[in-house]
Amino acid sequence: MGVNATTLRKILELEREKGYLDGAVIGGLDSYLARWDSAVKDSELLAISYSSLDIDQRRDWIEQVLPWLDEMDSREQKAPAPALNMNEFLDLPIINIKGISFNLAAKFRRLGVSTVRDMLYFFPRRHIDYSKRKTIAQLEIGEEQTVVATVWQAREALLGGRRSTEAIVGDETGNMRVVWFNQPYLAKQLRTNSKLALSGKVSLYKGVKVFQSPEYEPLTEELIHTGRLVPLYPLTRGLSPRQVRRLVKETVDFWAPQLVDFLPEEVSVRARLLGLSEAIKQAHYPQNEQLKDGARKRLAFDELFLIQLGVLSRRRDWREGGEARPIKPERQVLERFLSSLPFALTQAQKRALEEILADLDKVRPMSRLLQGEVGSGKTVVATAALLTTVANGYQGAFMAPTEILAEQHFSNISQLFAEAGEEKGAEGNVRTFSGLLPRPIKVALLIGSIKKNEKRELQRAIWEGEVDMVLGTHALIQEEVEFQRLGLAIVDEQHRFGVMQRSALRQKGTNPHLLVMTATPIPRSLALTLYGDLDLSVIDELPPGRQVVVTSWLDPDYREPAYQFLRREVEAGRQAFIICPLIEESEAIEAKAATREYERLSEEVFPDLRLGLVHGRLKTGEKEGVMRRFRAGELDILVATPVVEVGIDVPNATVMLIEGADRFGLAQLHQFRGRVGRGQQQSYCILVAEAPSAEGRERLSVLERTHDGFLLAEEDLRLRGPGEFFGTRQSGLPDLKMAKLSDLRLLELARTEAIRLFKQDPELSRPQHQLLSWEVARLWQGGVGGAEA
Ligand code: ADP
Ligand code: MG
């Protein structure tokens, strides 16, 4: 009766909503109840005639029935669901899988496969379609196809000087030759007169059809290498495709049927999804294309659904963890500030500011993402929000990922305030401004590099409430900084700021409103998934008159002229960036390569210019020291590994030269490009790529033509997929194996279902959601924006 109880609950809730007019179900409640199965009907509680009750009686009756239904429900669900995780076996190491030795296990570990779960979810990169069965006579040149034939003869042969195997096979339509290069041992394995399935491409040799190194297997077993959709798995040294296929097949056959599905049945039914065991099976060894797609859909749905559930609960934790202090708009203060600016806000800035102001005025803490390209004017909007906060008598904090960025914000905000009002004094890292509010306001910079006692003094002032606004790094919330009355916390650069920090923020004793800012243009579909716990404001318009950074993609042959160009810019008093190639293996290797490049450039190419180097292996202080000198104009050229991506502002820099440009994603290249063109001078972005792939070339030429960050992000997502798009390291997104974030329909479906489920059981505490709740926890543990990047 599970379904009935749920349905009845819904009907009764609807009835209550509609005012007890017996309109919730067609034909009336009485006739609905009459159709119920006997066990429930026998209950006295349901033995009534709803239609003959008056409104008050109806209300009372429904208020009695609802809790009773809940109890029935939970009593029912408890019985079949033991409190132990029925899928616990999934966490067993793969050594428990039949046929996997320690030796093999070590090889699989290199592929990221350590547990039974990993193995079941170790999906093929793709499938080859060998399902087309042909006779020998029907075989066509160049197509992937399969024949079943009898081995007439198999022998070792020297082919092109290499020991190989040659066989003659035949069926009722004819005979043909098959060769396997470099595999002499096969000659002994292929027994004469046995039946063999062969899959692969057929070529023509001296006018005769020949199978060259086809997949093969005896017809006695279930086919896994031939005659079907055959999976192609990622490999590592010492693991052959055949071996991996066989081991995965055995794992799937034995373990997949034991999986207990964690998706609530009503979700599977509504979303038309395959069961979990079936989906896993079909993902590896699909019966046909439809089932393969079905498997992909189910498994992709799982990923998106679990992410959504996690995001929803994060959002709820934030919003319901306590009340925030409403912050009133204070229009006059705002007007005065805005009219003091040397420019008018763009429409997009106005819209974003209004959205923020509306949130601030609520007791529910804001959690909003402000997204806008580099230079779109986020800082001004953030400053207006901070000023509003201070006008309400609260404190504001503004956190940046690095000290130099915090300094930059400090000096930008100070400048804005100095223009809007008057700077009354600077004491160490605290500046006082008057003319903005009836009272003076104090803005402070709190970073690690200031002196100990100065820092202690600042912390005291913050705690006592003497300071109104604090700029700093994320360390602001990690160190012993306590605010007297923090009203708004702004965090710059989302993906370095995770859940942990957010809860640390909360532990600062208050429930501040939270505004997260990012310059990474995130396509809407991705934003919904990744930042679904945040409301979204987008500044999708650049201030008028922004220069377009001239972008061109050069062949390495043109590096010399590019250097000359760069030199001319430097001679004209400007500065340049040179970005070294992305090396994914390790930061250490990347740093080494960058050091070599730096030495080459400073000794051979620009011996007379002032060069600086930053890479990820430098200590924070060293790195910031170099960047600071560059910003101060003490260096002409900054050579950098991709770490400089995070926004430093050097208006005098006009050239951005990117080596190995094809290795970067569009979004990232666009970020780099945003480092120049920030001043008055025409600026340039030069992309150098050694030998880009077709897809790489496409990306580079898109970048030459397009200057809109959002378009580029969409394009990037399309070309490379989400993992690459963000680089899983910093995305904070659980690894997606099946889901494509460009699949909007599935994303919406998962989101709708997650919201629906979340409404029923936000903590996933019902027994029937136990497995699901484990899955959510598992997916979100570790990676998800938790650890500091
Ligand atoms: P972001 O933080 O989004 O990268 P900023 O807020 O630092 O962008 O703005 C970049 C530059 O543009 C700053 O010099 C700022 O003063 C200026 N700016 C901001 N908004 C406008 C506007 N509406 N019109 C003209 N210039 C603007
Ligand atoms: Mg900025």
PDB file of C-alpha atoms in Angstrom, residues 42-290:
ATOM      1  CA  ASP A  42     -10.558  -1.603   7.794  1.00  0.00           C
ATOM      2  CA  SER A  43      -9.023   1.115   9.885  1.00  0.00           C
ATOM      3  CA  GLU A  44     -11.654   2.950  11.874  1.00  0.00           C
ATOM      4  CA  LEU A  45     -10.055   6.201  11.032  1.00  0.00           C
ATOM      5  CA  LEU A  46     -10.926   5.804   7.377  1.00  0.00           C
ATOM      6  CA  ALA A  47     -14.421   4.482   7.962  1.00  0.00           C
ATOM      7  CA  ILE A  48     -16.093   7.837   7.543  1.00  0.00           C
ATOM      8  CA  SER A  49     -18.101   9.698   5.001  1.00  0.00           C
ATOM      9  CA  TYR A  50     -16.082  12.787   4.166  1.00  0.00           C
ATOM     10  CA  SER A  51     -18.800  14.353   2.098  1.00  0.00           C
ATOM     11  CA  SER A  52     -21.169  14.464   5.056  1.00  0.00           C
ATOM     12  CA  LEU A  53     -18.695  16.226   7.377  1.00  0.00           C
ATOM     13  CA  ASP A  54     -18.688  19.986   7.741  1.00  0.00           C
ATOM     14  CA  ILE A  55     -15.592  22.061   7.084  1.00  0.00           C
ATOM     15  CA  ASP A  56     -14.321  22.031  10.674  1.00  0.00           C
ATOM     16  CA  GLN A  57     -14.847  18.300  11.012  1.00  0.00           C
ATOM     17  CA  ARG A  58     -13.069  17.777   7.730  1.00  0.00           C
ATOM     18  CA  ARG A  59     -10.119  19.785   8.954  1.00  0.00           C
ATOM     19  CA  ASP A  60      -9.933  17.839  12.192  1.00  0.00           C
ATOM     20  CA  TRP A  61     -10.202  14.550  10.417  1.00  0.00           C
ATOM     21  CA  ILE A  62      -7.395  15.361   7.975  1.00  0.00           C
ATOM     22  CA  GLU A  63      -5.160  16.533  10.803  1.00  0.00           C
ATOM     23  CA  GLN A  64      -5.636  13.120  12.386  1.00  0.00           C
ATOM     24  CA  VAL A  65      -5.140  11.077   9.269  1.00  0.00           C
ATOM     25  CA  LEU A  66      -1.929  12.709   8.089  1.00  0.00           C
ATOM     26  CA  PRO A  67       0.256  11.694  11.067  1.00  0.00           C
ATOM     27  CA  TRP A  68      -1.333   8.258  11.015  1.00  0.00           C
ATOM     28  CA  LEU A  69      -0.326   7.842   7.389  1.00  0.00           C
ATOM     29  CA  ASP A  70       3.193   8.852   8.222  1.00  0.00           C
ATOM     30  CA  GLU A  71       3.359   6.256  10.896  1.00  0.00           C
ATOM     31  CA  MET A  72       1.964   3.568   8.597  1.00  0.00           C
ATOM     32  CA  ASP A  73       4.513   4.586   6.051  1.00  0.00           C
ATOM     33  CA  SER A  74       7.498   4.393   8.315  1.00  0.00           C
ATOM     34  CA  ARG A  75       6.346   1.137   9.910  1.00  0.00           C
ATOM     35  CA  GLU A  76       6.090  -0.344   6.449  1.00  0.00           C
ATOM     36  CA  GLN A  77       9.384   0.874   5.200  1.00  0.00           C
ATOM     37  CA  LYS A  78      11.273  -0.144   8.261  1.00  0.00           C
ATOM     38  CA  ALA A  79      10.586  -3.786   7.813  1.00  0.00           C
ATOM     39  CA  PRO A  80      12.320  -4.446   4.505  1.00  0.00           C
ATOM     40  CA  ALA A  81      15.155  -1.983   5.019  1.00  0.00           C
ATOM     41  CA  PRO A  82      17.719  -3.243   7.490  1.00  0.00           C
ATOM     42  CA  ALA A  83      19.895  -0.483   8.881  1.00  0.00           C
ATOM     43  CA  LEU A  84      23.009  -1.814   7.232  1.00  0.00           C
ATOM     44  CA  ASN A  85      24.276  -0.648   3.936  1.00  0.00           C
ATOM     45  CA  MET A  86      23.375  -3.379   1.541  1.00  0.00           C
ATOM     46  CA  ASN A  87      25.834  -2.034  -0.915  1.00  0.00           C
ATOM     47  CA  GLU A  88      28.698  -2.214   1.516  1.00  0.00           C
ATOM     48  CA  PHE A  89      30.453  -4.814  -0.588  1.00  0.00           C
ATOM     49  CA  LEU A  90      31.152  -2.059  -3.062  1.00  0.00           C
ATOM     50  CA  ASP A  91      33.908  -0.743  -0.862  1.00  0.00           C
ATOM     51  CA  LEU A  92      35.792  -4.025  -0.827  1.00  0.00           C
ATOM     52  CA  PRO A  93      39.185  -3.850  -2.484  1.00  0.00           C
ATOM     53  CA  ILE A  94      39.254  -5.402  -5.924  1.00  0.00           C
ATOM     54  CA  ILE A  95      41.445  -8.164  -4.669  1.00  0.00           C
ATOM     55  CA  ASN A  96      38.120  -9.720  -3.678  1.00  0.00           C
ATOM     56  CA  ILE A  97      37.137 -10.014  -7.287  1.00  0.00           C
ATOM     57  CA  LYS A  98      37.710 -13.410  -8.742  1.00  0.00           C
ATOM     58  CA  GLY A  99      40.744 -13.499 -10.990  1.00  0.00           C
ATOM     59  CA  ILE A 100      42.376 -10.359  -9.603  1.00  0.00           C
ATOM     60  CA  SER A 101      45.760 -10.923  -8.058  1.00  0.00           C
ATOM     61  CA  PHE A 102      47.733  -8.398  -6.028  1.00  0.00           C
ATOM     62  CA  ASN A 103      49.771  -7.802  -9.102  1.00  0.00           C
ATOM     63  CA  LEU A 104      46.740  -7.017 -11.236  1.00  0.00           C
ATOM     64  CA  ALA A 105      45.207  -4.973  -8.465  1.00  0.00           C
ATOM     65  CA  ALA A 106      48.263  -2.729  -8.478  1.00  0.00           C
ATOM     66  CA  LYS A 107      47.888  -2.158 -12.198  1.00  0.00           C
ATOM     67  CA  PHE A 108      44.235  -1.339 -11.856  1.00  0.00           C
ATOM     68  CA  ARG A 109      45.063   1.086  -9.095  1.00  0.00           C
ATOM     69  CA  ARG A 110      47.035   3.076 -11.646  1.00  0.00           C
ATOM     70  CA  LEU A 111      43.776   3.469 -13.520  1.00  0.00           C
ATOM     71  CA  GLY A 112      42.089   4.726 -10.384  1.00  0.00           C
ATOM     72  CA  VAL A 113      40.351   1.442  -9.736  1.00  0.00           C
ATOM     73  CA  SER A 114      40.761   0.157  -6.186  1.00  0.00           C
ATOM     74  CA  THR A 115      37.387  -1.072  -5.037  1.00  0.00           C
ATOM     75  CA  VAL A 116      34.581  -3.165  -6.426  1.00  0.00           C
ATOM     76  CA  ARG A 117      32.643   0.031  -6.889  1.00  0.00           C
ATOM     77  CA  ASP A 118      35.459   1.564  -8.908  1.00  0.00           C
ATOM     78  CA  MET A 119      35.487  -1.498 -11.105  1.00  0.00           C
ATOM     79  CA  LEU A 120      31.749  -1.446 -11.700  1.00  0.00           C
ATOM     80  CA  TYR A 121      31.990   2.250 -12.490  1.00  0.00           C
ATOM     81  CA  PHE A 122      35.103   1.876 -14.617  1.00  0.00           C
ATOM     82  CA  PHE A 123      33.317   2.703 -17.817  1.00  0.00           C
ATOM     83  CA  PRO A 124      34.686   2.204 -21.289  1.00  0.00           C
ATOM     84  CA  ARG A 125      35.771   5.258 -23.193  1.00  0.00           C
ATOM     85  CA  ARG A 126      33.564   4.083 -25.994  1.00  0.00           C
ATOM     86  CA  HIS A 127      32.266   1.021 -27.754  1.00  0.00           C
ATOM     87  CA  ILE A 128      33.136  -0.360 -31.136  1.00  0.00           C
ATOM     88  CA  ASP A 129      30.171  -1.634 -32.997  1.00  0.00           C
ATOM     89  CA  TYR A 130      31.031  -5.155 -34.044  1.00  0.00           C
ATOM     90  CA  SER A 131      27.407  -6.196 -33.996  1.00  0.00           C
ATOM     91  CA  LYS A 132      27.071  -6.301 -37.753  1.00  0.00           C
ATOM     92  CA  ARG A 133      27.462  -9.961 -38.653  1.00  0.00           C
ATOM     93  CA  LYS A 134      28.418 -10.727 -42.185  1.00  0.00           C
ATOM     94  CA  THR A 135      29.330 -13.751 -44.183  1.00  0.00           C
ATOM     95  CA  ILE A 136      32.770 -13.771 -45.719  1.00  0.00           C
ATOM     96  CA  ALA A 137      31.288 -13.002 -49.102  1.00  0.00           C
ATOM     97  CA  GLN A 138      29.450  -9.999 -47.710  1.00  0.00           C
ATOM     98  CA  LEU A 139      32.434  -8.429 -45.994  1.00  0.00           C
ATOM     99  CA  GLU A 140      33.101  -4.894 -47.114  1.00  0.00           C
ATOM    100  CA  ILE A 141      36.427  -3.168 -47.188  1.00  0.00           C
ATOM    101  CA  GLY A 142      37.083  -0.658 -44.444  1.00  0.00           C
ATOM    102  CA  GLU A 143      34.032  -1.290 -42.289  1.00  0.00           C
ATOM    103  CA  GLU A 144      33.900  -2.596 -38.772  1.00  0.00           C
ATOM    104  CA  GLN A 145      32.155  -5.927 -38.945  1.00  0.00           C
ATOM    105  CA  THR A 146      32.096  -9.463 -37.662  1.00  0.00           C
ATOM    106  CA  VAL A 147      32.188 -12.903 -39.205  1.00  0.00           C
ATOM    107  CA  VAL A 148      31.877 -16.316 -37.647  1.00  0.00           C
ATOM    108  CA  ALA A 149      34.144 -18.753 -39.406  1.00  0.00           C
ATOM    109  CA  THR A 150      35.829 -22.112 -39.021  1.00  0.00           C
ATOM    110  CA  VAL A 151      39.589 -22.251 -38.647  1.00  0.00           C
ATOM    111  CA  TRP A 152      41.024 -24.401 -41.443  1.00  0.00           C
ATOM    112  CA  GLN A 153      44.611 -23.728 -40.699  1.00  0.00           C
ATOM    113  CA  ALA A 154      46.670 -21.563 -38.361  1.00  0.00           C
ATOM    114  CA  ARG A 155      50.443 -21.292 -38.383  1.00  0.00           C
ATOM    115  CA  GLU A 156      53.274 -19.098 -37.354  1.00  0.00           C
ATOM    116  CA  ALA A 157      54.598 -16.977 -40.212  1.00  0.00           C
ATOM    117  CA  LEU A 158      57.189 -14.303 -40.793  1.00  0.00           C
ATOM    118  CA  LEU A 159      55.414 -11.175 -41.928  1.00  0.00           C
ATOM    119  CA  GLY A 160      57.519  -8.150 -42.712  1.00  0.00           C
ATOM    120  CA  GLY A 161      60.320  -9.839 -40.839  1.00  0.00           C
ATOM    121  CA  ARG A 162      58.294 -10.212 -37.652  1.00  0.00           C
ATOM    122  CA  ARG A 163      57.028 -13.406 -36.113  1.00  0.00           C
ATOM    123  CA  SER A 164      53.305 -13.390 -36.599  1.00  0.00           C
ATOM    124  CA  THR A 165      50.314 -15.645 -37.040  1.00  0.00           C
ATOM    125  CA  GLU A 166      48.559 -16.422 -40.271  1.00  0.00           C
ATOM    126  CA  ALA A 167      45.330 -18.384 -40.595  1.00  0.00           C
ATOM    127  CA  ILE A 168      42.864 -19.457 -43.226  1.00  0.00           C
ATOM    128  CA  VAL A 169      39.254 -19.406 -42.125  1.00  0.00           C
ATOM    129  CA  GLY A 170      36.057 -20.113 -43.976  1.00  0.00           C
ATOM    130  CA  ASP A 171      32.280 -20.182 -43.873  1.00  0.00           C
ATOM    131  CA  GLU A 172      29.646 -21.432 -46.307  1.00  0.00           C
ATOM    132  CA  THR A 173      30.341 -18.468 -48.613  1.00  0.00           C
ATOM    133  CA  GLY A 174      34.089 -18.729 -48.930  1.00  0.00           C
ATOM    134  CA  ASN A 175      37.511 -18.657 -47.344  1.00  0.00           C
ATOM    135  CA  MET A 176      39.794 -15.835 -46.350  1.00  0.00           C
ATOM    136  CA  ARG A 177      43.164 -15.058 -44.888  1.00  0.00           C
ATOM    137  CA  VAL A 178      43.619 -13.604 -41.404  1.00  0.00           C
ATOM    138  CA  VAL A 179      46.884 -12.233 -40.073  1.00  0.00           C
ATOM    139  CA  TRP A 180      47.954 -11.136 -36.624  1.00  0.00           C
ATOM    140  CA  PHE A 181      51.199  -9.213 -36.645  1.00  0.00           C
ATOM    141  CA  ASN A 182      53.627  -9.844 -33.799  1.00  0.00           C
ATOM    142  CA  GLN A 183      51.454 -12.463 -32.142  1.00  0.00           C
ATOM    143  CA  PRO A 184      53.064 -15.793 -33.038  1.00  0.00           C
ATOM    144  CA  TYR A 185      51.654 -17.499 -29.925  1.00  0.00           C
ATOM    145  CA  LEU A 186      48.131 -17.293 -31.369  1.00  0.00           C
ATOM    146  CA  ALA A 187      48.965 -19.968 -33.920  1.00  0.00           C
ATOM    147  CA  LYS A 188      48.887 -22.582 -31.197  1.00  0.00           C
ATOM    148  CA  GLN A 189      45.729 -21.277 -29.554  1.00  0.00           C
ATOM    149  CA  LEU A 190      43.578 -21.372 -32.666  1.00  0.00           C
ATOM    150  CA  ARG A 191      42.502 -24.974 -33.027  1.00  0.00           C
ATOM    151  CA  THR A 192      41.784 -26.324 -36.470  1.00  0.00           C
ATOM    152  CA  ASN A 193      38.072 -26.884 -37.120  1.00  0.00           C
ATOM    153  CA  SER A 194      37.037 -24.700 -34.176  1.00  0.00           C
ATOM    154  CA  LYS A 195      34.588 -21.875 -34.721  1.00  0.00           C
ATOM    155  CA  LEU A 196      35.905 -18.369 -34.284  1.00  0.00           C
ATOM    156  CA  ALA A 197      34.250 -14.969 -34.146  1.00  0.00           C
ATOM    157  CA  LEU A 198      36.388 -12.315 -35.806  1.00  0.00           C
ATOM    158  CA  SER A 199      35.753  -8.595 -35.609  1.00  0.00           C
ATOM    159  CA  GLY A 200      37.597  -5.727 -37.164  1.00  0.00           C
ATOM    160  CA  LYS A 201      38.251  -3.975 -40.421  1.00  0.00           C
ATOM    161  CA  VAL A 202      38.885  -5.859 -43.594  1.00  0.00           C
ATOM    162  CA  SER A 203      41.467  -4.670 -46.060  1.00  0.00           C
ATOM    163  CA  LEU A 204      42.451  -5.642 -49.542  1.00  0.00           C
ATOM    164  CA  TYR A 205      45.822  -7.261 -50.096  1.00  0.00           C
ATOM    165  CA  LYS A 206      46.785  -8.060 -53.644  1.00  0.00           C
ATOM    166  CA  GLY A 207      43.121  -8.038 -54.580  1.00  0.00           C
ATOM    167  CA  VAL A 208      42.096 -10.435 -51.834  1.00  0.00           C
ATOM    168  CA  LYS A 209      40.192  -9.598 -48.642  1.00  0.00           C
ATOM    169  CA  VAL A 210      42.289  -9.996 -45.528  1.00  0.00           C
ATOM    170  CA  PHE A 211      41.492  -9.511 -41.865  1.00  0.00           C
ATOM    171  CA  GLN A 212      44.413  -7.707 -40.237  1.00  0.00           C
ATOM    172  CA  SER A 213      44.850  -8.264 -36.509  1.00  0.00           C
ATOM    173  CA  PRO A 214      41.146  -8.579 -35.826  1.00  0.00           C
ATOM    174  CA  GLU A 215      39.644  -9.191 -32.424  1.00  0.00           C
ATOM    175  CA  TYR A 216      38.905 -12.870 -32.098  1.00  0.00           C
ATOM    176  CA  GLU A 217      37.326 -15.323 -29.734  1.00  0.00           C
ATOM    177  CA  PRO A 218      36.102 -18.886 -29.786  1.00  0.00           C
ATOM    178  CA  LEU A 219      32.387 -19.141 -30.309  1.00  0.00           C
ATOM    179  CA  THR A 220      31.899 -21.364 -27.299  1.00  0.00           C
ATOM    180  CA  GLU A 221      31.573 -18.516 -24.784  1.00  0.00           C
ATOM    181  CA  GLU A 222      29.445 -15.439 -24.523  1.00  0.00           C
ATOM    182  CA  LEU A 223      31.081 -12.961 -26.863  1.00  0.00           C
ATOM    183  CA  ILE A 224      32.876 -10.096 -25.208  1.00  0.00           C
ATOM    184  CA  HIS A 225      35.549  -9.124 -27.730  1.00  0.00           C
ATOM    185  CA  THR A 226      33.652  -9.594 -30.958  1.00  0.00           C
ATOM    186  CA  GLY A 227      30.228  -9.718 -32.571  1.00  0.00           C
ATOM    187  CA  ARG A 228      28.647  -7.051 -30.412  1.00  0.00           C
ATOM    188  CA  LEU A 229      29.129  -3.570 -29.041  1.00  0.00           C
ATOM    189  CA  VAL A 230      32.595  -4.108 -27.634  1.00  0.00           C
ATOM    190  CA  PRO A 231      33.842  -1.822 -24.854  1.00  0.00           C
ATOM    191  CA  LEU A 232      37.167  -0.023 -25.146  1.00  0.00           C
ATOM    192  CA  TYR A 233      38.610   0.663 -21.718  1.00  0.00           C
ATOM    193  CA  PRO A 234      41.365   3.004 -20.667  1.00  0.00           C
ATOM    194  CA  LEU A 235      44.538   0.959 -20.342  1.00  0.00           C
ATOM    195  CA  THR A 236      47.827   1.095 -18.564  1.00  0.00           C
ATOM    196  CA  ARG A 237      51.094  -0.723 -19.080  1.00  0.00           C
ATOM    197  CA  GLY A 238      50.722  -4.411 -18.399  1.00  0.00           C
ATOM    198  CA  LEU A 239      46.978  -4.573 -18.912  1.00  0.00           C
ATOM    199  CA  SER A 240      45.750  -5.731 -22.279  1.00  0.00           C
ATOM    200  CA  PRO A 241      42.373  -4.785 -23.687  1.00  0.00           C
ATOM    201  CA  ARG A 242      41.277  -8.411 -23.667  1.00  0.00           C
ATOM    202  CA  GLN A 243      42.278  -8.883 -20.069  1.00  0.00           C
ATOM    203  CA  VAL A 244      40.490  -5.772 -18.902  1.00  0.00           C
ATOM    204  CA  ARG A 245      37.369  -6.708 -20.832  1.00  0.00           C
ATOM    205  CA  ARG A 246      37.298 -10.152 -19.345  1.00  0.00           C
ATOM    206  CA  LEU A 247      37.865  -8.965 -15.779  1.00  0.00           C
ATOM    207  CA  VAL A 248      35.290  -6.222 -16.025  1.00  0.00           C
ATOM    208  CA  LYS A 249      32.848  -8.683 -17.517  1.00  0.00           C
ATOM    209  CA  GLU A 250      33.313 -11.105 -14.668  1.00  0.00           C
ATOM    210  CA  THR A 251      32.980  -8.346 -12.111  1.00  0.00           C
ATOM    211  CA  VAL A 252      29.841  -7.014 -13.697  1.00  0.00           C
ATOM    212  CA  ASP A 253      28.268 -10.463 -14.066  1.00  0.00           C
ATOM    213  CA  PHE A 254      28.884 -11.376 -10.475  1.00  0.00           C
ATOM    214  CA  TRP A 255      28.538  -8.107  -8.574  1.00  0.00           C
ATOM    215  CA  ALA A 256      26.166  -5.904 -10.525  1.00  0.00           C
ATOM    216  CA  PRO A 257      23.090  -8.062  -9.853  1.00  0.00           C
ATOM    217  CA  GLN A 258      23.714  -7.698  -6.131  1.00  0.00           C
ATOM    218  CA  LEU A 259      23.497  -3.942  -6.223  1.00  0.00           C
ATOM    219  CA  VAL A 260      20.557  -2.518  -4.380  1.00  0.00           C
ATOM    220  CA  ASP A 261      19.173   0.454  -6.228  1.00  0.00           C
ATOM    221  CA  PHE A 262      19.379   3.636  -4.213  1.00  0.00           C
ATOM    222  CA  LEU A 263      17.037   5.688  -6.360  1.00  0.00           C
ATOM    223  CA  PRO A 264      13.500   5.859  -5.004  1.00  0.00           C
ATOM    224  CA  GLU A 265      11.284   3.900  -7.301  1.00  0.00           C
ATOM    225  CA  GLU A 266       8.944   6.769  -8.013  1.00  0.00           C
ATOM    226  CA  VAL A 267      11.897   8.776  -9.279  1.00  0.00           C
ATOM    227  CA  SER A 268      13.047   5.992 -11.581  1.00  0.00           C
ATOM    228  CA  VAL A 269       9.553   5.544 -12.875  1.00  0.00           C
ATOM    229  CA  ARG A 270       8.881   9.190 -13.497  1.00  0.00           C
ATOM    230  CA  ALA A 271      12.239   9.809 -15.122  1.00  0.00           C
ATOM    231  CA  ARG A 272      11.996   6.523 -17.054  1.00  0.00           C
ATOM    232  CA  LEU A 273      15.309   5.179 -15.918  1.00  0.00           C
ATOM    233  CA  LEU A 274      16.854   1.748 -16.036  1.00  0.00           C
ATOM    234  CA  GLY A 275      17.457  -0.030 -12.758  1.00  0.00           C
ATOM    235  CA  LEU A 276      20.942   0.338 -11.340  1.00  0.00           C
ATOM    236  CA  SER A 277      22.172  -3.219 -11.931  1.00  0.00           C
ATOM    237  CA  GLU A 278      20.867  -3.203 -15.436  1.00  0.00           C
ATOM    238  CA  ALA A 279      22.370   0.191 -16.165  1.00  0.00           C
ATOM    239  CA  ILE A 280      25.803  -0.905 -14.971  1.00  0.00           C
ATOM    240  CA  LYS A 281      25.585  -4.020 -17.081  1.00  0.00           C
ATOM    241  CA  GLN A 282      24.479  -2.198 -20.177  1.00  0.00           C
ATOM    242  CA  ALA A 283      27.057   0.527 -19.725  1.00  0.00           C
ATOM    243  CA  HIS A 284      29.776  -2.055 -20.143  1.00  0.00           C
ATOM    244  CA  TYR A 285      28.251  -4.691 -22.387  1.00  0.00           C
ATOM    245  CA  PRO A 286      25.210  -3.144 -24.009  1.00  0.00           C
ATOM    246  CA  GLN A 287      22.795  -5.334 -25.859  1.00  0.00           C
ATOM    247  CA  ASN A 288      22.185  -2.572 -28.358  1.00  0.00           C
ATOM    248  CA  GLU A 289      22.530   1.150 -28.871  1.00  0.00           C
ATOM    249  CA  GLN A 290      19.251   1.989 -27.137  1.00  0.00           C
TER     250      GLN A 290
END
